[in-house]
mmCIF file with all atom_site columns, C-alpha atoms in Angstrom:
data_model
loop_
_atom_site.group_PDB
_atom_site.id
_atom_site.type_symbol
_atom_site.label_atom_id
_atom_site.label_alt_id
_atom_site.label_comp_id
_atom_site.label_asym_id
_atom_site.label_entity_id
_atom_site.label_seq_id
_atom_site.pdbx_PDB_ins_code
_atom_site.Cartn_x
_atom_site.Cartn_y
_atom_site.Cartn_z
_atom_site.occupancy
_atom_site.B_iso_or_equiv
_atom_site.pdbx_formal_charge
_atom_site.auth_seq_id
_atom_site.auth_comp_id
_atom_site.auth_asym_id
_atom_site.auth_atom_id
_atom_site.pdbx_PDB_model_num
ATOM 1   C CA . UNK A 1 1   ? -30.365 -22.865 -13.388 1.00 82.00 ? 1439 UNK A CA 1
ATOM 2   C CA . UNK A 1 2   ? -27.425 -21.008 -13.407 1.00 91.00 ? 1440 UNK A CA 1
ATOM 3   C CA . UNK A 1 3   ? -24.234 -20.098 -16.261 1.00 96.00 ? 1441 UNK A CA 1
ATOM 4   C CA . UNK A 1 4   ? -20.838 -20.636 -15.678 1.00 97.00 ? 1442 UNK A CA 1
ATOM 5   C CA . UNK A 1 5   ? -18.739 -17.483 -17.540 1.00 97.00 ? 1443 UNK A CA 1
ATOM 6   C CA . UNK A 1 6   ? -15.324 -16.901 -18.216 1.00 97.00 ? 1444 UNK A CA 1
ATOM 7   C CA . UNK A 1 7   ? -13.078 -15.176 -20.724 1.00 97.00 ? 1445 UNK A CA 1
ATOM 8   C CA . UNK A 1 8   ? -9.903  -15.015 -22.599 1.00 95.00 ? 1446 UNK A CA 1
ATOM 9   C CA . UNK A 1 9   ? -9.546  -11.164 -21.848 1.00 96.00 ? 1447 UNK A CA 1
ATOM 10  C CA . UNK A 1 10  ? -9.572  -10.781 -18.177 1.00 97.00 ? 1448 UNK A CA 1
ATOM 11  C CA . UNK A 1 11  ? -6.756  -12.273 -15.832 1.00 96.00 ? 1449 UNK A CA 1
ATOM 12  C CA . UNK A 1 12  ? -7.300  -16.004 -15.238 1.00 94.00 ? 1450 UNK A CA 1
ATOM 13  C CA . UNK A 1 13  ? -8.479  -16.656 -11.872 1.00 94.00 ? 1451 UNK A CA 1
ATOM 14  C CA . UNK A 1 14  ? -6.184  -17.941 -9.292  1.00 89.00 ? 1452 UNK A CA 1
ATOM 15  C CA . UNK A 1 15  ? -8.430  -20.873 -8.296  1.00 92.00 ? 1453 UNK A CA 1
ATOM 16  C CA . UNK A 1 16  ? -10.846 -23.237 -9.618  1.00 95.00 ? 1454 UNK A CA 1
ATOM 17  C CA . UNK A 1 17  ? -13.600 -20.943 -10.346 1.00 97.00 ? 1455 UNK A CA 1
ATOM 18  C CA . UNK A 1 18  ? -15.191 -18.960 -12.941 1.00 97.00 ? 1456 UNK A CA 1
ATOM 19  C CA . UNK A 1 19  ? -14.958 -15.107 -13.887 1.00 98.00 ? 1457 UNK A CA 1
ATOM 20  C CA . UNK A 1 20  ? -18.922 -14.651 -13.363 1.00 98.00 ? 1458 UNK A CA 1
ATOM 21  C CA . UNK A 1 21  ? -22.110 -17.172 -12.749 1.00 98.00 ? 1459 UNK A CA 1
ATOM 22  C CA . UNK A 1 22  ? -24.945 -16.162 -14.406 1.00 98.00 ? 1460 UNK A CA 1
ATOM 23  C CA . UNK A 1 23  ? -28.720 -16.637 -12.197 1.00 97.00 ? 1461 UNK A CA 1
ATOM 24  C CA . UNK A 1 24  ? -31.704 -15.307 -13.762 1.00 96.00 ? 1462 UNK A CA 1
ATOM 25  C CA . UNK A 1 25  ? -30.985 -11.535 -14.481 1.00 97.00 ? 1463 UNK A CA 1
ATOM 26  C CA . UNK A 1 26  ? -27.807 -11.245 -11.685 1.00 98.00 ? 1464 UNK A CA 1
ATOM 27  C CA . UNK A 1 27  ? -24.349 -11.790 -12.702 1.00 98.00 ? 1465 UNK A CA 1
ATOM 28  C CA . UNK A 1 28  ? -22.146 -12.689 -9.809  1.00 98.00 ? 1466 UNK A CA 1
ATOM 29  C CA . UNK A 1 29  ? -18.386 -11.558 -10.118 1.00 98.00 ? 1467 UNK A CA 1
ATOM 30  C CA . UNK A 1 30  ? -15.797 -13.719 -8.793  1.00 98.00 ? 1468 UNK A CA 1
ATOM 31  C CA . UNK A 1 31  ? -13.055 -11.141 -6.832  1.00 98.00 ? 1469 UNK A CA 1
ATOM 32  C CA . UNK A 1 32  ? -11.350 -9.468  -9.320  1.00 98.00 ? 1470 UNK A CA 1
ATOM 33  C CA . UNK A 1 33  ? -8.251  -7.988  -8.810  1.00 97.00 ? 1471 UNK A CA 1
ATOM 34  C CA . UNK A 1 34  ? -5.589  -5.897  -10.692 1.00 97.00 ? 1472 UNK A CA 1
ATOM 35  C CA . UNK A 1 35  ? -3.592  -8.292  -12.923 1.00 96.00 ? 1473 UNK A CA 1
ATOM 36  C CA . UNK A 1 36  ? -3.223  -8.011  -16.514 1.00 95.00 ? 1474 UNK A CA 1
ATOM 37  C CA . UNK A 1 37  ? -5.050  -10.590 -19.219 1.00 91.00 ? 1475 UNK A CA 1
ATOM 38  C CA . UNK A 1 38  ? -2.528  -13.095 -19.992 1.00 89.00 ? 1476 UNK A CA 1
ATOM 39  C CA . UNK A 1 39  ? 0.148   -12.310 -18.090 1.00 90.00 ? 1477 UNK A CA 1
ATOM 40  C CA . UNK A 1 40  ? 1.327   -12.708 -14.342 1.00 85.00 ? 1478 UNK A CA 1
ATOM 41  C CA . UNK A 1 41  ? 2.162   -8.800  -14.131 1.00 90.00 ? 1479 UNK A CA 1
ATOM 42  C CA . UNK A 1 42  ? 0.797   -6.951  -11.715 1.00 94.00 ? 1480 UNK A CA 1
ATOM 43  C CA . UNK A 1 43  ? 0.395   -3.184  -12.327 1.00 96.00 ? 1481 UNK A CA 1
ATOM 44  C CA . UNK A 1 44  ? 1.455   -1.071  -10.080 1.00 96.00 ? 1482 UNK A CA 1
ATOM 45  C CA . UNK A 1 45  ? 3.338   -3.746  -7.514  1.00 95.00 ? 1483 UNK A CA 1
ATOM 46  C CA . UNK A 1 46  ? 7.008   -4.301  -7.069  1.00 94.00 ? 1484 UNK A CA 1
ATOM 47  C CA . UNK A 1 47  ? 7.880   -6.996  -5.655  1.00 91.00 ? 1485 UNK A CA 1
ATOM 48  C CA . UNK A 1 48  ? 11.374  -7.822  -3.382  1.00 92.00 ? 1486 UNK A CA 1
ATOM 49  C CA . UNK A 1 49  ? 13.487  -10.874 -4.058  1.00 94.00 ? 1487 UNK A CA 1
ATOM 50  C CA . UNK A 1 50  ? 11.263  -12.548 -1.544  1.00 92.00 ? 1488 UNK A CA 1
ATOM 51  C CA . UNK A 1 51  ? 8.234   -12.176 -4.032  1.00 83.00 ? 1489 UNK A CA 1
ATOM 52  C CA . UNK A 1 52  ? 6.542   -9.959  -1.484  1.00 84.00 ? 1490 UNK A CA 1
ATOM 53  C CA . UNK A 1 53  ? 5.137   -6.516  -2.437  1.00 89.00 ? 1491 UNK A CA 1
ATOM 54  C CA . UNK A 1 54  ? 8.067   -4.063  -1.872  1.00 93.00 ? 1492 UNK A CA 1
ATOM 55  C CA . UNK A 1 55  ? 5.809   -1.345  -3.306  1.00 96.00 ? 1493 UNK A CA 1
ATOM 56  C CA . UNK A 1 56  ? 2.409   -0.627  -4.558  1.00 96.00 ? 1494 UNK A CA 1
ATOM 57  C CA . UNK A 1 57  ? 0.509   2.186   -6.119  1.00 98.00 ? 1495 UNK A CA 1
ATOM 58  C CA . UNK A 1 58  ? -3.094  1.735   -4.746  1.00 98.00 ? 1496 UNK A CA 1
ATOM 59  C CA . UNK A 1 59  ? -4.369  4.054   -7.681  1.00 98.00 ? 1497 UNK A CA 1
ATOM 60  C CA . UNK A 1 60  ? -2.841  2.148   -10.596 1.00 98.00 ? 1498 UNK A CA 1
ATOM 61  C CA . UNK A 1 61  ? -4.173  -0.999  -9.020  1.00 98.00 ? 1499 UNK A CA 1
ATOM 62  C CA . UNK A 1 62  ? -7.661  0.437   -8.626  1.00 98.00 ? 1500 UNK A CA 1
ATOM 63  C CA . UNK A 1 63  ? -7.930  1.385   -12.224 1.00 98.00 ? 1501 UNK A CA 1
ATOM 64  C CA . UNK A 1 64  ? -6.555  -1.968  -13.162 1.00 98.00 ? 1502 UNK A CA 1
ATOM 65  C CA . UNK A 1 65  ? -9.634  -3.663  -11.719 1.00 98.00 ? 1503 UNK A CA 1
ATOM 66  C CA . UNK A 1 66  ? -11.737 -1.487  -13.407 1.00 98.00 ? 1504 UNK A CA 1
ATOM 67  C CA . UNK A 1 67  ? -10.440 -2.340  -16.873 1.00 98.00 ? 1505 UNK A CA 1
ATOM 68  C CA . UNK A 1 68  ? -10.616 -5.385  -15.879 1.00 98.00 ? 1506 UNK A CA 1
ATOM 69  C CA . UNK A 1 69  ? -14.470 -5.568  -14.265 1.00 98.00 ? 1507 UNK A CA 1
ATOM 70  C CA . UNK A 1 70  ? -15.546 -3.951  -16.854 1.00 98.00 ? 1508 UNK A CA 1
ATOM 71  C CA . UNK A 1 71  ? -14.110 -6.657  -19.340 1.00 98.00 ? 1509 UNK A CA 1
ATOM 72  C CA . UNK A 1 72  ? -15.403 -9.201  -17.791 1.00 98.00 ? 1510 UNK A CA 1
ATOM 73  C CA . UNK A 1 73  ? -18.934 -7.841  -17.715 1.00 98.00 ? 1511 UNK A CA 1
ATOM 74  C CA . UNK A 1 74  ? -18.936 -6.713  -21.359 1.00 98.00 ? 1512 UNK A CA 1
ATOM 75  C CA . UNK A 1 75  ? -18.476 -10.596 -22.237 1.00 97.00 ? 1513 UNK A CA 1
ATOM 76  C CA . UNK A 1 76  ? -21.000 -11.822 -19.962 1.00 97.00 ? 1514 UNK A CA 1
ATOM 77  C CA . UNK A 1 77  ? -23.410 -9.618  -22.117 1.00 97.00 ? 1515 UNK A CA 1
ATOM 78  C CA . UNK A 1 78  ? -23.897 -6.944  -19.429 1.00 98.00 ? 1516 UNK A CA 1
ATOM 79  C CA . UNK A 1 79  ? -22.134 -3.318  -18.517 1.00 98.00 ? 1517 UNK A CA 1
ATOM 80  C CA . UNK A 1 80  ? -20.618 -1.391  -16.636 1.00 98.00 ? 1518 UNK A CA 1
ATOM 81  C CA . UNK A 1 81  ? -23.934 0.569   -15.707 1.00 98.00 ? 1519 UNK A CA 1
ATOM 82  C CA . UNK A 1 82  ? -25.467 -2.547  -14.501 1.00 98.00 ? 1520 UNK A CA 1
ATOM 83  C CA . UNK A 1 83  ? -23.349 -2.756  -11.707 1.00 98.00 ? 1521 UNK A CA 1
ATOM 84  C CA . UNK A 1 84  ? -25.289 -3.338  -8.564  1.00 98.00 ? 1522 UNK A CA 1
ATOM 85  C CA . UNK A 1 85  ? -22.948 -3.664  -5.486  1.00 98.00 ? 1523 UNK A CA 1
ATOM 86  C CA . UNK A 1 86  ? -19.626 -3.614  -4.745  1.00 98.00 ? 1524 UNK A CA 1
ATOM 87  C CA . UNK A 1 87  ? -17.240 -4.986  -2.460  1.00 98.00 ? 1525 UNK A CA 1
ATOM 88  C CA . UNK A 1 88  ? -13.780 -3.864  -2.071  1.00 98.00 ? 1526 UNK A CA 1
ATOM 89  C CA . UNK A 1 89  ? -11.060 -5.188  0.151   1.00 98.00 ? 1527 UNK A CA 1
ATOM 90  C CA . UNK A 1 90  ? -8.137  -3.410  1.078   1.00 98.00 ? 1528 UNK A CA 1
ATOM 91  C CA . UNK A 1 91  ? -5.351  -4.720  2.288   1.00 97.00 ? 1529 UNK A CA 1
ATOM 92  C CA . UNK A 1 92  ? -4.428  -0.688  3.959   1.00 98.00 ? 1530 UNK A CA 1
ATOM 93  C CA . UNK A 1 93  ? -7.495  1.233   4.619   1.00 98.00 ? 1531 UNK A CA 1
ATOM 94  C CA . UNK A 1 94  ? -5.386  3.985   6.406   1.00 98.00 ? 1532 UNK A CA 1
ATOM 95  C CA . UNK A 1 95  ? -2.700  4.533   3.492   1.00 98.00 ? 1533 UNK A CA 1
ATOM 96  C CA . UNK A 1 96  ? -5.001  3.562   0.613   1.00 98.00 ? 1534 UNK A CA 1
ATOM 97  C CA . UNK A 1 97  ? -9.239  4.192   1.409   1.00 98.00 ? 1535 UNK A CA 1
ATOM 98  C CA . UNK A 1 98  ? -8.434  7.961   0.058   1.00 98.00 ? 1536 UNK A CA 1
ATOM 99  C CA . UNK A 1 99  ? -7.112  7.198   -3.386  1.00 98.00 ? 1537 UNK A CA 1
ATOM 100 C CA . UNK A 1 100 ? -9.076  4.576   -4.024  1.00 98.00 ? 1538 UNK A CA 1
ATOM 101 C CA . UNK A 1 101 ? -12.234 6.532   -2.873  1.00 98.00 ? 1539 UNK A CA 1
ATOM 102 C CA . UNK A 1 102 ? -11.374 9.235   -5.415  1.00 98.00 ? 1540 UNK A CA 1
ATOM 103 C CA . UNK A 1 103 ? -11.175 6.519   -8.181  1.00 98.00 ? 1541 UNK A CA 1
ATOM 104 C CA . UNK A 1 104 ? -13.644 4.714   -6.777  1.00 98.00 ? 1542 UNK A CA 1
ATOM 105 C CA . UNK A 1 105 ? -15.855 7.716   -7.525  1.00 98.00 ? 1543 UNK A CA 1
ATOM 106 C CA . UNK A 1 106 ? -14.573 8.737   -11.004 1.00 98.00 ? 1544 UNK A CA 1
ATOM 107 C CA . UNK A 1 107 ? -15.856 4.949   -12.527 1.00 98.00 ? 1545 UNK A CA 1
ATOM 108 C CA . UNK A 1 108 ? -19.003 4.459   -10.116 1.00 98.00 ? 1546 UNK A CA 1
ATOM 109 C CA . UNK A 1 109 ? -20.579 7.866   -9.521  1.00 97.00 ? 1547 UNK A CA 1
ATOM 110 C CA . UNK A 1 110 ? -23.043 7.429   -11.587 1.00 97.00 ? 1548 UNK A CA 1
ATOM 111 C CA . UNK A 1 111 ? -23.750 4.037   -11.958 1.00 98.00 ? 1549 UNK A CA 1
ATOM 112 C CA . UNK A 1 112 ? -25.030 4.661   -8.302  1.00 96.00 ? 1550 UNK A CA 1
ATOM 113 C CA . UNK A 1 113 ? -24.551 1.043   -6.979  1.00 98.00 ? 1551 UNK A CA 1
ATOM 114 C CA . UNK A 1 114 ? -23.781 0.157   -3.322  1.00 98.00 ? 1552 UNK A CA 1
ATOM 115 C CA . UNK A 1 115 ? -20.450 -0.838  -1.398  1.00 98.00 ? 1553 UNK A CA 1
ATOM 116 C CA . UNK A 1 116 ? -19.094 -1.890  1.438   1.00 98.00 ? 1554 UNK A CA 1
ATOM 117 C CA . UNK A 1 117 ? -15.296 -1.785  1.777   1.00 98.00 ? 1555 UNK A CA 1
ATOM 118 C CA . UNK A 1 118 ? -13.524 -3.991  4.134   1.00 98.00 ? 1556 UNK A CA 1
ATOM 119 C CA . UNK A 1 119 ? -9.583  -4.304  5.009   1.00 98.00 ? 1557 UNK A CA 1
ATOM 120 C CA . UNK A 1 120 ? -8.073  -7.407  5.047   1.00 98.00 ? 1558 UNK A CA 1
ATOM 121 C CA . UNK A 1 121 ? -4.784  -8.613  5.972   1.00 97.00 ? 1559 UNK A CA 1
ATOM 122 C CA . UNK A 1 122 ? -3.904  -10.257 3.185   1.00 95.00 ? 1560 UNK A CA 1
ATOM 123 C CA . UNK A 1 123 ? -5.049  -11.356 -0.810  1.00 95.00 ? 1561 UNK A CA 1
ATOM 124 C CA . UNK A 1 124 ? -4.481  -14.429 -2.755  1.00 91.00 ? 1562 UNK A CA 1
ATOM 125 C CA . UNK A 1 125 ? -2.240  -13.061 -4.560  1.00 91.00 ? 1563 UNK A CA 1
ATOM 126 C CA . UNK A 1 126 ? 0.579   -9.949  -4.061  1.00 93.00 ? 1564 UNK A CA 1
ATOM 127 C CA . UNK A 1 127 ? -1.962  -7.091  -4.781  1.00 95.00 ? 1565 UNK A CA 1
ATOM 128 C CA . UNK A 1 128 ? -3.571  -4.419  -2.617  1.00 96.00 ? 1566 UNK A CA 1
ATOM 129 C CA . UNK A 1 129 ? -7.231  -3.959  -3.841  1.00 98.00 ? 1567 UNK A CA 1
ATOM 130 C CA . UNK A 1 130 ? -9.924  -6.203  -4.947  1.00 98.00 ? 1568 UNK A CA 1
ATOM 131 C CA . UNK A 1 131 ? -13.366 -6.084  -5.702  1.00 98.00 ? 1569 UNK A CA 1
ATOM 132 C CA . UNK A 1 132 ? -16.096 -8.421  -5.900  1.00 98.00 ? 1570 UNK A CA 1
ATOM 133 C CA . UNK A 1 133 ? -19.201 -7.507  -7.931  1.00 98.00 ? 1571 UNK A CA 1
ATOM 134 C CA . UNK A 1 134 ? -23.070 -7.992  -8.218  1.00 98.00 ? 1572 UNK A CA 1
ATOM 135 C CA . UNK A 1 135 ? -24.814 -6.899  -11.556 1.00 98.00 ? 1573 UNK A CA 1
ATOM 136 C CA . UNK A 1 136 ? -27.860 -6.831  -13.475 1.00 98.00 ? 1574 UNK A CA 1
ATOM 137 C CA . UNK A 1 137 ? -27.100 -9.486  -16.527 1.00 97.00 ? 1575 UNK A CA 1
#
């Protein structure tokens, strides 16, 4: 049997889907990306008249969806040292796989869990990172 979570404090998801599912002692993160709880802002995005990202700090972004894993976590009764595996999808490997690296290893050094980052050409959304998480409950 599994839990359906979601919370007030992290962004609402773009989708019909919840923040986390809950099965057995894993927590399964739905991709969570940079935006702010409650609002439609993205940090560290401009966007053109078009609505497309004119430009984006990769580092700002990164530490966005930190706050913001770590949020959702906390009210699914786990931590941020549970974390098991990561996934993170870049939408610029080239520009972006250094900065977010460094961050990357500020926040997850020693919680020690695997990753696998992939680029993509595009997210839901106008944003440049996201990251999809595993963790003990």
């Amino acid at each position: 049997m599994s839990e359906k979570i979601s919370t007030k404090r992290a962004p609402e998801p773009v989708g019909a889907y919840p923040h986390a599912r809950k099965f057995g002692d894993l927590l399964f993160l739905s991709g969570v990306g940079p935006r702010k709880p409650g609002t439609k802002e993205i940090p560290g995005v401009t966007l053109g008249a078009d609505g497309e990202i004119a430009a984006y700090d990769v580092a700002v972004q990164t530490e966005s969806v930190i706050e913001n894993i770590r949020i959702i976590l906390e009210d699914a009764g786990s931590s941020f040292d549970k974390i098991l595996d990561v996934q993170v999808f870049l939408t610029n490997m080239k520009k972006d796989f250094k900065i977010y690296n460094e961050i990357y290893a500020k926040h997850f050094t020693s919680v020690g869990a695997t990753r696998t980052t992939i680029e993509v050409g595009a997210l839901p959304t106008p944003i440049a990172v996201e990251f999809k998480v595993i963790a003990q409950a």
